[in-house]
Amino acid sequence: MHSSIFRACMAPLCVLLSTWQAHAKMLPWQQVKAMPFIVQDGLEIARQARGKAPSSLYVVCSQNKELHLILSTRLPGPRWAIEKGRDDNVSLFVGGIEQQLKVVMDLVEKGQDLTWLESAVSRDGEGEPDTLVTTRIKADEIKTIGSWFGDTPPLKVSIVGYAETGVFMVGAVAGPAIAEFNASCVTE
C-alpha cells in the first residue's frame, strides 16, 4: 500500500520535472513571437556574470543567412519607460573598452510588467526577460568578435547604451566556436 501511495505522489512530480526540463531546453529567443526574422540556429556567446542581472547574449543565423545578436535580459528602470520598437545605438565591449563594436538594438519583446506591489519589492533583473535584437551583423564583424573572445571565454562581455543601461556578462564560449558558427551560417 505504501508503494502505491508513493507511486501516486511521484507520478505528478515526474511529469512536472520532465515538463520543466523540456522548457529549460528552450532558449529565450525561441519563445519570442515578435522576432523580425526566422532564426535557423543560435549560439550563446555570453551569460550572466556572478551577482549581475540574469542575461544571455546569442549570435543567431536567420533563415536568410544573416547574423544578428540577441540579448535576453530584464532591463532595469521603470517598466513604463521601456517601449517596444525603440532602436538605440549600443556598444558591445569584450574584455575592455578597447574592443568595442557599435551596433543598433531594437526591443522586440518586452517582459511582463509588474504590479505596483511587485515592483516595490522586486530586485533588478526579476521578472520575464526583455529581448533585444541587433540589425544585421556583417560576417567580418562576427570574425572580429570571435578574435576578441580568443582561446578562452572572456571574463567581461557587456552591452552598454540601450536606454542608458548596461548589461554585464561573462563569455560562454571561446573564439573558435564563434568562428565555426559564423562559417556554418554563411555556407548552409
Short mmCIF file of C-alpha atoms in Angstrom, two decimals:
data_model
loop_
_atom_site.label_atom_id
_atom_site.label_comp_id
_atom_site.label_asym_id
_atom_site.label_seq_id
_atom_site.Cartn_x
_atom_site.Cartn_y
_atom_site.Cartn_z
CA MET A 1 0.00 0.00 0.00
CA HIS A 2 2.81 2.41 0.84
CA SER A 3 4.47 1.82 -2.52
CA SER A 4 1.24 2.58 -4.43
CA ILE A 5 0.81 5.83 -2.48
CA PHE A 6 4.45 6.68 -3.19
CA ARG A 7 3.98 5.99 -6.91
CA ALA A 8 0.78 8.05 -7.00
CA CYS A 9 2.60 11.00 -5.43
CA MET A 10 5.70 10.62 -7.61
CA ALA A 11 3.89 10.47 -10.97
CA PRO A 12 2.84 14.16 -10.96
CA LEU A 13 6.32 15.13 -9.79
CA CYS A 14 7.92 13.21 -12.68
CA VAL A 15 5.60 14.92 -15.16
CA LEU A 16 6.43 18.30 -13.64
CA LEU A 17 10.18 17.65 -13.80
CA SER A 18 10.09 16.42 -17.39
CA THR A 19 7.99 19.45 -18.41
CA TRP A 20 10.47 21.74 -16.67
CA GLN A 21 13.41 20.05 -18.42
CA ALA A 22 11.76 20.44 -21.82
CA HIS A 23 11.04 24.11 -21.06
CA ALA A 24 14.57 24.67 -19.78
CA LYS A 25 15.98 23.50 -23.12
CA MET A 26 14.03 26.22 -24.96
CA LEU A 27 16.24 29.24 -25.47
CA PRO A 28 14.71 32.64 -24.67
CA TRP A 29 14.72 33.79 -28.29
CA GLN A 30 12.85 30.67 -29.39
CA GLN A 31 9.78 31.86 -27.48
CA VAL A 32 9.74 35.41 -28.88
CA LYS A 33 6.69 35.91 -31.07
CA ALA A 34 7.73 39.33 -32.42
CA MET A 35 11.13 38.28 -33.78
CA PRO A 36 11.65 40.26 -37.02
CA PHE A 37 13.12 37.21 -38.81
CA ILE A 38 13.09 33.43 -38.59
CA VAL A 39 16.03 32.08 -36.59
CA GLN A 40 17.61 28.95 -38.02
CA ASP A 41 20.24 28.43 -35.33
CA GLY A 42 21.85 30.22 -32.42
CA LEU A 43 24.88 30.11 -30.15
CA GLU A 44 25.03 31.55 -26.64
CA ILE A 45 28.25 33.56 -26.51
CA ALA A 46 27.86 35.28 -23.11
CA ARG A 47 25.78 34.84 -19.98
CA GLN A 48 25.07 36.38 -16.62
CA ALA A 49 28.09 37.36 -14.57
CA ARG A 50 28.05 36.43 -10.89
CA GLY A 51 25.96 38.91 -8.92
CA LYS A 52 24.55 40.58 -12.05
CA ALA A 53 21.06 40.51 -13.56
CA PRO A 54 20.16 37.30 -15.44
CA SER A 55 21.14 37.74 -19.09
CA SER A 56 22.29 35.89 -22.19
CA LEU A 57 23.81 37.08 -25.44
CA TYR A 58 23.43 34.96 -28.56
CA VAL A 59 24.68 35.17 -32.10
CA VAL A 60 21.96 33.79 -34.36
CA CYS A 61 21.67 32.87 -38.01
CA SER A 62 18.45 33.89 -39.75
CA GLN A 63 16.66 31.98 -42.46
CA ASN A 64 18.18 34.49 -44.92
CA LYS A 65 21.74 33.66 -43.74
CA GLU A 66 22.06 36.93 -41.86
CA LEU A 67 23.78 37.16 -38.49
CA HIS A 68 22.27 39.04 -35.54
CA LEU A 69 22.96 39.38 -31.84
CA ILE A 70 20.10 38.74 -29.44
CA LEU A 71 20.22 39.94 -25.85
CA SER A 72 17.84 38.41 -23.34
CA THR A 73 17.76 40.29 -20.02
CA ARG A 74 15.42 42.17 -17.74
CA LEU A 75 16.11 45.84 -18.44
CA PRO A 76 16.45 47.95 -15.30
CA GLY A 77 14.44 51.06 -14.58
CA PRO A 78 10.73 51.78 -14.54
CA ARG A 79 8.77 49.37 -16.73
CA TRP A 80 6.57 52.16 -18.12
CA ALA A 81 9.66 53.74 -19.71
CA ILE A 82 10.60 50.61 -21.65
CA GLU A 83 9.00 50.70 -25.09
CA LYS A 84 8.91 48.08 -27.83
CA GLY A 85 10.20 49.17 -31.20
CA ARG A 86 12.77 51.56 -29.76
CA ASP A 87 16.06 51.48 -31.67
CA ASP A 88 19.15 52.55 -29.74
CA ASN A 89 22.82 52.72 -30.57
CA VAL A 90 24.70 50.43 -28.21
CA SER A 91 28.24 49.20 -27.76
CA LEU A 92 29.34 45.61 -27.33
CA PHE A 93 32.50 45.50 -25.22
CA VAL A 94 34.61 42.35 -24.95
CA GLY A 95 37.32 42.38 -22.31
CA GLY A 96 37.63 46.15 -22.08
CA ILE A 97 36.86 49.43 -23.75
CA GLU A 98 39.46 48.96 -26.49
CA GLN A 99 37.43 46.10 -28.01
CA GLN A 100 34.17 47.79 -28.89
CA LEU A 101 31.63 47.14 -31.64
CA LYS A 102 28.88 49.69 -32.16
CA VAL A 103 25.53 48.20 -33.18
CA VAL A 104 21.85 49.15 -33.22
CA MET A 105 19.49 47.19 -30.97
CA ASP A 106 15.71 47.11 -31.04
CA LEU A 107 13.46 45.89 -28.22
CA VAL A 108 11.27 43.27 -29.89
CA GLU A 109 9.74 41.61 -26.82
CA LYS A 110 9.02 43.27 -23.51
CA GLY A 111 8.77 41.08 -20.44
CA GLN A 112 5.64 41.24 -18.36
CA ASP A 113 5.13 44.42 -16.35
CA LEU A 114 4.99 44.08 -12.59
CA THR A 115 2.14 45.27 -10.43
CA TRP A 116 2.85 48.24 -8.17
CA LEU A 117 3.36 45.94 -5.18
CA GLU A 118 5.59 43.53 -7.14
CA SER A 119 7.74 46.40 -8.41
CA ALA A 120 8.10 47.80 -4.89
CA VAL A 121 9.60 44.56 -3.56
CA SER A 122 11.40 43.24 -6.65
CA ARG A 123 15.11 43.39 -7.28
CA ASP A 124 16.67 44.38 -10.60
CA GLY A 125 16.58 41.50 -13.03
CA GLU A 126 13.44 39.86 -11.62
CA GLY A 127 10.61 39.02 -13.97
CA GLU A 128 10.28 37.87 -17.55
CA PRO A 129 13.24 38.92 -19.69
CA ASP A 130 13.14 41.59 -22.35
CA THR A 131 14.54 40.62 -25.77
CA LEU A 132 16.64 42.97 -27.86
CA VAL A 133 17.89 42.24 -31.39
CA THR A 134 20.59 43.93 -33.44
CA THR A 135 20.33 44.89 -37.04
CA ARG A 136 22.28 42.58 -39.35
CA ILE A 137 25.87 41.98 -38.21
CA LYS A 138 28.39 41.55 -41.02
CA ALA A 139 30.36 38.30 -41.18
CA ASP A 140 33.65 40.20 -40.72
CA GLU A 141 32.24 41.82 -37.54
CA ILE A 142 31.42 38.36 -36.18
CA LYS A 143 35.00 37.31 -37.06
CA THR A 144 36.27 40.30 -35.08
CA ILE A 145 34.09 39.36 -32.10
CA GLY A 146 35.43 35.80 -32.34
CA SER A 147 39.00 37.08 -32.27
CA TRP A 148 38.19 39.15 -29.16
CA PHE A 149 36.85 36.02 -27.45
CA GLY A 150 40.23 34.35 -28.05
CA ASP A 151 41.13 30.82 -26.96
CA THR A 152 39.23 31.02 -23.66
CA PRO A 153 35.89 32.69 -22.90
CA PRO A 154 36.43 36.29 -21.82
CA LEU A 155 35.73 37.38 -18.24
CA LYS A 156 33.96 40.58 -19.33
CA VAL A 157 31.33 40.98 -22.03
CA SER A 158 28.93 43.89 -21.85
CA ILE A 159 26.26 45.70 -23.80
CA VAL A 160 26.10 49.37 -22.87
CA GLY A 161 23.81 52.08 -24.14
CA TYR A 162 20.27 50.77 -24.50
CA ALA A 163 18.15 53.30 -22.60
CA GLU A 164 21.45 54.33 -20.97
CA THR A 165 21.79 50.99 -19.19
CA GLY A 166 24.45 48.33 -19.17
CA VAL A 167 24.32 44.54 -19.08
CA PHE A 168 27.41 42.77 -17.74
CA MET A 169 28.18 39.15 -18.60
CA VAL A 170 30.99 36.61 -18.93
CA GLY A 171 31.90 34.70 -22.07
CA ALA A 172 30.16 31.36 -22.57
CA VAL A 173 32.35 30.15 -25.46
CA ALA A 174 35.78 30.81 -26.94
CA GLY A 175 36.50 32.40 -30.30
CA PRO A 176 36.76 29.17 -32.35
CA ALA A 177 33.11 28.30 -31.53
CA ILE A 178 32.01 31.72 -32.83
CA ALA A 179 34.13 31.31 -36.00
CA GLU A 180 32.62 27.86 -36.59
CA PHE A 181 29.08 29.20 -36.11
CA ASN A 182 29.81 32.10 -38.49
CA ALA A 183 31.10 29.71 -41.14
CA SER A 184 28.14 27.34 -40.79
CA CYS A 185 25.64 30.18 -41.17
CA VAL A 186 27.26 31.61 -44.28
CA THR A 187 27.77 28.24 -46.04
CA GLU A 188 24.47 26.49 -45.17
#
